[in-house]
XYZ file of N, CA and C in Angstrom:
381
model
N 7.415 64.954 48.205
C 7.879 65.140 46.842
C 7.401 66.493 46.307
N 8.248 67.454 45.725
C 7.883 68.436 45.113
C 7.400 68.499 43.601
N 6.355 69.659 43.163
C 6.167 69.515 42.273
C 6.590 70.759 41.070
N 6.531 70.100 39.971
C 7.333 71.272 39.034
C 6.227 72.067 38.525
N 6.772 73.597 38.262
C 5.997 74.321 37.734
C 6.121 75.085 37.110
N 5.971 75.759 36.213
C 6.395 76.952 35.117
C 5.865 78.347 35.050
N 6.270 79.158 35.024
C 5.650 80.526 34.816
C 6.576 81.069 33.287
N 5.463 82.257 33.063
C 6.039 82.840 31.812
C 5.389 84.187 31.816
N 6.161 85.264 31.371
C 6.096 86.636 31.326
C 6.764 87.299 30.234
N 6.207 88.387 29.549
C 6.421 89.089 28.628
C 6.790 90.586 29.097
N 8.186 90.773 29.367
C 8.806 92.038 29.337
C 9.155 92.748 28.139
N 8.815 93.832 28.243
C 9.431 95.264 27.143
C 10.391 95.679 27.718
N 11.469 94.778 27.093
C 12.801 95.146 27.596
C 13.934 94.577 26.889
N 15.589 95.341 27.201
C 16.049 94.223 26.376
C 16.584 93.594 26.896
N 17.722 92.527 25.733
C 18.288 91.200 26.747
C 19.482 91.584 27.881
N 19.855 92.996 26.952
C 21.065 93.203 27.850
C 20.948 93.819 29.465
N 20.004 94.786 29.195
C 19.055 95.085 30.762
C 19.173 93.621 31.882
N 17.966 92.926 30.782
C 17.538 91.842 31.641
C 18.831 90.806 32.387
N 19.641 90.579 31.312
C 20.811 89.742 31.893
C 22.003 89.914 33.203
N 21.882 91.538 33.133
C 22.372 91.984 34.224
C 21.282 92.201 35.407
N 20.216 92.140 35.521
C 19.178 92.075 36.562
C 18.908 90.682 36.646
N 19.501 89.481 36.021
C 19.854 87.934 36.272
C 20.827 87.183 36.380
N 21.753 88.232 35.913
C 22.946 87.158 35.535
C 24.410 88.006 36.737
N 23.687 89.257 37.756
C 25.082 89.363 38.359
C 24.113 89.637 40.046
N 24.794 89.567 41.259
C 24.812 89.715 42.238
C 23.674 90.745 42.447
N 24.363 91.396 42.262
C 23.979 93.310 42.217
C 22.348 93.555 41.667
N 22.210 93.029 40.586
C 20.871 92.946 40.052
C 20.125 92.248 40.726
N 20.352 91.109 40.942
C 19.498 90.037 41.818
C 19.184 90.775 43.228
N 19.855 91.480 43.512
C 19.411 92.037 44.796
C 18.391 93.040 44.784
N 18.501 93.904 43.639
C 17.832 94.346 43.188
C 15.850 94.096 43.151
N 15.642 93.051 43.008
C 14.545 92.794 42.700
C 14.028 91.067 43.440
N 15.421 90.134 43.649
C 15.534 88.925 43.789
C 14.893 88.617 45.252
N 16.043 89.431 45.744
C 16.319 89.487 47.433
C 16.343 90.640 48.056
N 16.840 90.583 49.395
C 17.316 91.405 50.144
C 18.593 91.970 49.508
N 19.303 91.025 49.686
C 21.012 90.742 49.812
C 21.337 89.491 48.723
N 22.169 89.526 48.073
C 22.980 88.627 46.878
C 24.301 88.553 47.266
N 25.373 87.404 47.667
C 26.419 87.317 47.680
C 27.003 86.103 46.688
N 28.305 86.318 46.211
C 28.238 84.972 45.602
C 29.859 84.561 46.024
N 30.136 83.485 46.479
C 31.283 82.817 46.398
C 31.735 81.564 45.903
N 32.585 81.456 45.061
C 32.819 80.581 43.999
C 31.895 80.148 43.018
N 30.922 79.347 42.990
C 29.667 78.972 42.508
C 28.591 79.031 43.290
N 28.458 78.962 44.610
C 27.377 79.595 45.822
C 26.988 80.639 45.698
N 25.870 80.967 45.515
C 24.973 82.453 45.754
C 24.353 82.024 46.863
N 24.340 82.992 47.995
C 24.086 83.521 49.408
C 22.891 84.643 48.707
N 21.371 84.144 49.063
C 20.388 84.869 49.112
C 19.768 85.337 50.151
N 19.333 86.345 51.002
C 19.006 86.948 52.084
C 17.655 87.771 51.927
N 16.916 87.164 52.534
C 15.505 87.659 53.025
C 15.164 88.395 54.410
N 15.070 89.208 54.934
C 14.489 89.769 56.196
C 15.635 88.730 57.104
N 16.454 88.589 56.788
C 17.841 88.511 57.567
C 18.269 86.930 57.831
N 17.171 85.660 57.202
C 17.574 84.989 56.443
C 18.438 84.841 55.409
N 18.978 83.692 55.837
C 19.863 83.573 54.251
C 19.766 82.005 53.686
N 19.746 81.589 52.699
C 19.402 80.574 51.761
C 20.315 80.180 50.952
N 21.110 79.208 50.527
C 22.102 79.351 49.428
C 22.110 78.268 48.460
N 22.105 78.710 47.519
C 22.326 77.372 46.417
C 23.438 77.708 45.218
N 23.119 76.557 44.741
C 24.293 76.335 43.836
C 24.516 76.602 42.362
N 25.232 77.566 41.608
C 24.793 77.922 40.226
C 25.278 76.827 39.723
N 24.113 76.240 38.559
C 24.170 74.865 37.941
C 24.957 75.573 36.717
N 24.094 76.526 35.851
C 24.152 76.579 34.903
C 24.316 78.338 34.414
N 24.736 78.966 33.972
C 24.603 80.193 33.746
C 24.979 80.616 31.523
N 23.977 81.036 31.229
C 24.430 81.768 29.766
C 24.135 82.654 29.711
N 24.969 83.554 29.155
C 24.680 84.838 28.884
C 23.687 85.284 28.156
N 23.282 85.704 28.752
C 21.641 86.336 27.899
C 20.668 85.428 27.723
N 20.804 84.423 28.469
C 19.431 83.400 28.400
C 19.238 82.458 29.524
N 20.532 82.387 30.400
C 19.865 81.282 31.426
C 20.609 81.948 32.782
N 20.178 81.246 34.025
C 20.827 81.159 35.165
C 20.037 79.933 35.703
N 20.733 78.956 36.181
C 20.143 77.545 36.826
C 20.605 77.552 38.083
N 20.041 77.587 39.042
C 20.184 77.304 40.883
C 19.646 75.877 41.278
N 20.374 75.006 42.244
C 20.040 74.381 43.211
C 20.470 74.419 44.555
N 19.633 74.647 45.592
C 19.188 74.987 46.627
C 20.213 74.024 47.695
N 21.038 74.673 48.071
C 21.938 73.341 49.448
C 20.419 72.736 49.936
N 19.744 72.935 50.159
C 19.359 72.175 51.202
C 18.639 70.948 50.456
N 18.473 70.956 49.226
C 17.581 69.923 48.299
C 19.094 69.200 47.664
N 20.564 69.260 47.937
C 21.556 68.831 47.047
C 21.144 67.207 47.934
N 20.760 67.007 48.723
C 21.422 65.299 49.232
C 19.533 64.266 48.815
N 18.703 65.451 47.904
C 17.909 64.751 47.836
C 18.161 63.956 46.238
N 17.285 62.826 46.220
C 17.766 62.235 44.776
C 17.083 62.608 43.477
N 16.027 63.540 43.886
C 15.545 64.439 43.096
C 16.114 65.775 42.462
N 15.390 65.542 41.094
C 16.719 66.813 40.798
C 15.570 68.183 40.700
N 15.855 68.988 41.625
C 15.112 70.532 41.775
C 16.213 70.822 41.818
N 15.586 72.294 41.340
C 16.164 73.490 40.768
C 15.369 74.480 40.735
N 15.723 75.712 40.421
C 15.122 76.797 39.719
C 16.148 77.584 38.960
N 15.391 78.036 37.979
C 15.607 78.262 36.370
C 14.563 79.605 36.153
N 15.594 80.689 35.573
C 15.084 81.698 34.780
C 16.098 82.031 33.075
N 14.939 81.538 32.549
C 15.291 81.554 31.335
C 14.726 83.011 30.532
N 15.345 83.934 29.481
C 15.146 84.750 28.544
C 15.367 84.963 27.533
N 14.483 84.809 26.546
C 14.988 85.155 24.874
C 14.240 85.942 24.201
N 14.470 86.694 23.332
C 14.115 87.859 22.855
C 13.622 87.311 21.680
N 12.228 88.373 21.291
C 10.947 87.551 20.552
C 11.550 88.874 19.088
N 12.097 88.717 17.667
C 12.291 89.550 17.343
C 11.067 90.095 16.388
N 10.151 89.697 16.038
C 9.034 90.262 15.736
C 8.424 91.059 16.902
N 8.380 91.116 17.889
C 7.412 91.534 18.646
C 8.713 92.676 19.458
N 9.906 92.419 19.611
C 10.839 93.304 20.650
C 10.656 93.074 22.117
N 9.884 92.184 22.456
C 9.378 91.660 23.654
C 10.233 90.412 23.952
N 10.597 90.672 25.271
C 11.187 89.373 26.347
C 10.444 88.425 26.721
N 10.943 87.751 26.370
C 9.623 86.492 26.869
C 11.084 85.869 28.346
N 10.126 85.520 29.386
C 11.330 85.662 31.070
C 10.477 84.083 31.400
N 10.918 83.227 31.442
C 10.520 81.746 31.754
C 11.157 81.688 33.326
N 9.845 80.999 34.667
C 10.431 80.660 35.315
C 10.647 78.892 35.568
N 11.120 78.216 36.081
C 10.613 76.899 36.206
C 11.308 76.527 37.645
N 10.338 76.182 38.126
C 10.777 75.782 39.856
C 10.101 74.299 40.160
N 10.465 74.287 41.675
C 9.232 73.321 42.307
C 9.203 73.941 43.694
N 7.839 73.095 44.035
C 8.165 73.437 45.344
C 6.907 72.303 45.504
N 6.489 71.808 47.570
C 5.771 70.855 47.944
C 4.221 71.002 47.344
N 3.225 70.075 47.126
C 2.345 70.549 46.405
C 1.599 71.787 47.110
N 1.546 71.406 48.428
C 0.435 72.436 49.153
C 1.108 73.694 48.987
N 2.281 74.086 48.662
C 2.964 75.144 48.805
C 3.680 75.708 47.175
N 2.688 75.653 45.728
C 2.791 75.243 44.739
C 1.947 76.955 44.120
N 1.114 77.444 44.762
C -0.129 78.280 44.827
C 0.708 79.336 45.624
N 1.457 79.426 46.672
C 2.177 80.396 47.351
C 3.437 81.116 47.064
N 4.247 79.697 46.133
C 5.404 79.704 45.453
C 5.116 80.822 44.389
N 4.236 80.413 43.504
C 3.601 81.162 42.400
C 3.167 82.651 42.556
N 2.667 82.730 43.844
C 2.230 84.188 43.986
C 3.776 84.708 44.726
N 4.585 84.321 44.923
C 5.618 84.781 45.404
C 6.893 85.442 44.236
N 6.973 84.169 43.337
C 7.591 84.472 41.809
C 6.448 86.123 41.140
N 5.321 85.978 41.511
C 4.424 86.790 40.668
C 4.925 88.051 40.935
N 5.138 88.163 42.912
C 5.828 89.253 43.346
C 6.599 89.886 43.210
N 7.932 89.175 43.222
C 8.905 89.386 42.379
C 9.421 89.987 41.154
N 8.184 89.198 39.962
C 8.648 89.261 38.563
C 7.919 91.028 38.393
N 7.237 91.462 39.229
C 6.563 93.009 39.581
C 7.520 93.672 40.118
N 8.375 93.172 41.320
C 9.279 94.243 41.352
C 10.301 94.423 40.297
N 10.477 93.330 39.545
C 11.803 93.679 38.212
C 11.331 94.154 37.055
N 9.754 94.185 36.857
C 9.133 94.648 35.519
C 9.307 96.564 36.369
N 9.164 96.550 37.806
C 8.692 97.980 37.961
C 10.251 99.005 38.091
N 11.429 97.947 38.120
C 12.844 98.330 38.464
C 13.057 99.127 36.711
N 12.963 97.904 35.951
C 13.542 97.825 34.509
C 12.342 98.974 33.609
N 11.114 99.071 34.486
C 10.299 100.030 33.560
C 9.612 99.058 32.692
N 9.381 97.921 32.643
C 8.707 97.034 31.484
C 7.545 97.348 31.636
């Protein structure tokens, strides 16, 4: 059984930047992956020549993109991962929500992996 977990980050940036470095192919590759493909509702993610694909649940403009993973669709659990963004207007700051799961022992690795990540898109976007 996997477990859920949340991260949260404060970018100096705006929504419209951010939404296109979440919300299209091109961006996601950018910082996501290797490689981003998408067909129909499938995004094709590619790592060191891996590829991974899941399913866009949910997408809003300027605040969400929701994935589930083919390989977790036949479980009766509902995982996902979720990057959420909304703009703080006192402060001009992005607040970038992640929410995933992953197995517990592998909960600590997941996390430093998102951490990785959310460094290469703060260092892409300049935040």
């Amino acid at each position: 059984m996997k477990e859920k977990f949340e991260l949260e980050y404060l970018l100096k940036t705006s929504i419209r930047v951010l939404d296109n470095m979440i919300g299209s192919p091109s961006g996601l590759s950018e910082w996501f992956a290797d490689n981003v493909t998408v067909r129909d509702d499938i995004y094709s993610f590619e790592w060191d020549g891996s590829i991974e694909e899941a399913r866009l649940l949910q997408k809003k403009m300027n605040s969400k993109m929701k994935f589930r993973w083919l390989d977790d669709e036949e479980n009766e659990d509902d995982y996902y991962f979720e990057i959420n963004f909304e703009s703080d207007r006192m402060t001009s700051m992005v607040s970038l929500k992640i929410v995933d799961y992953a197995e517990a022992s592998e909960v600590e690795s997941a996390k430093m992996l998102w951490e990785q990540q959310i460094n290469d898109l703060k260092r892409i976007i300049g935040a």
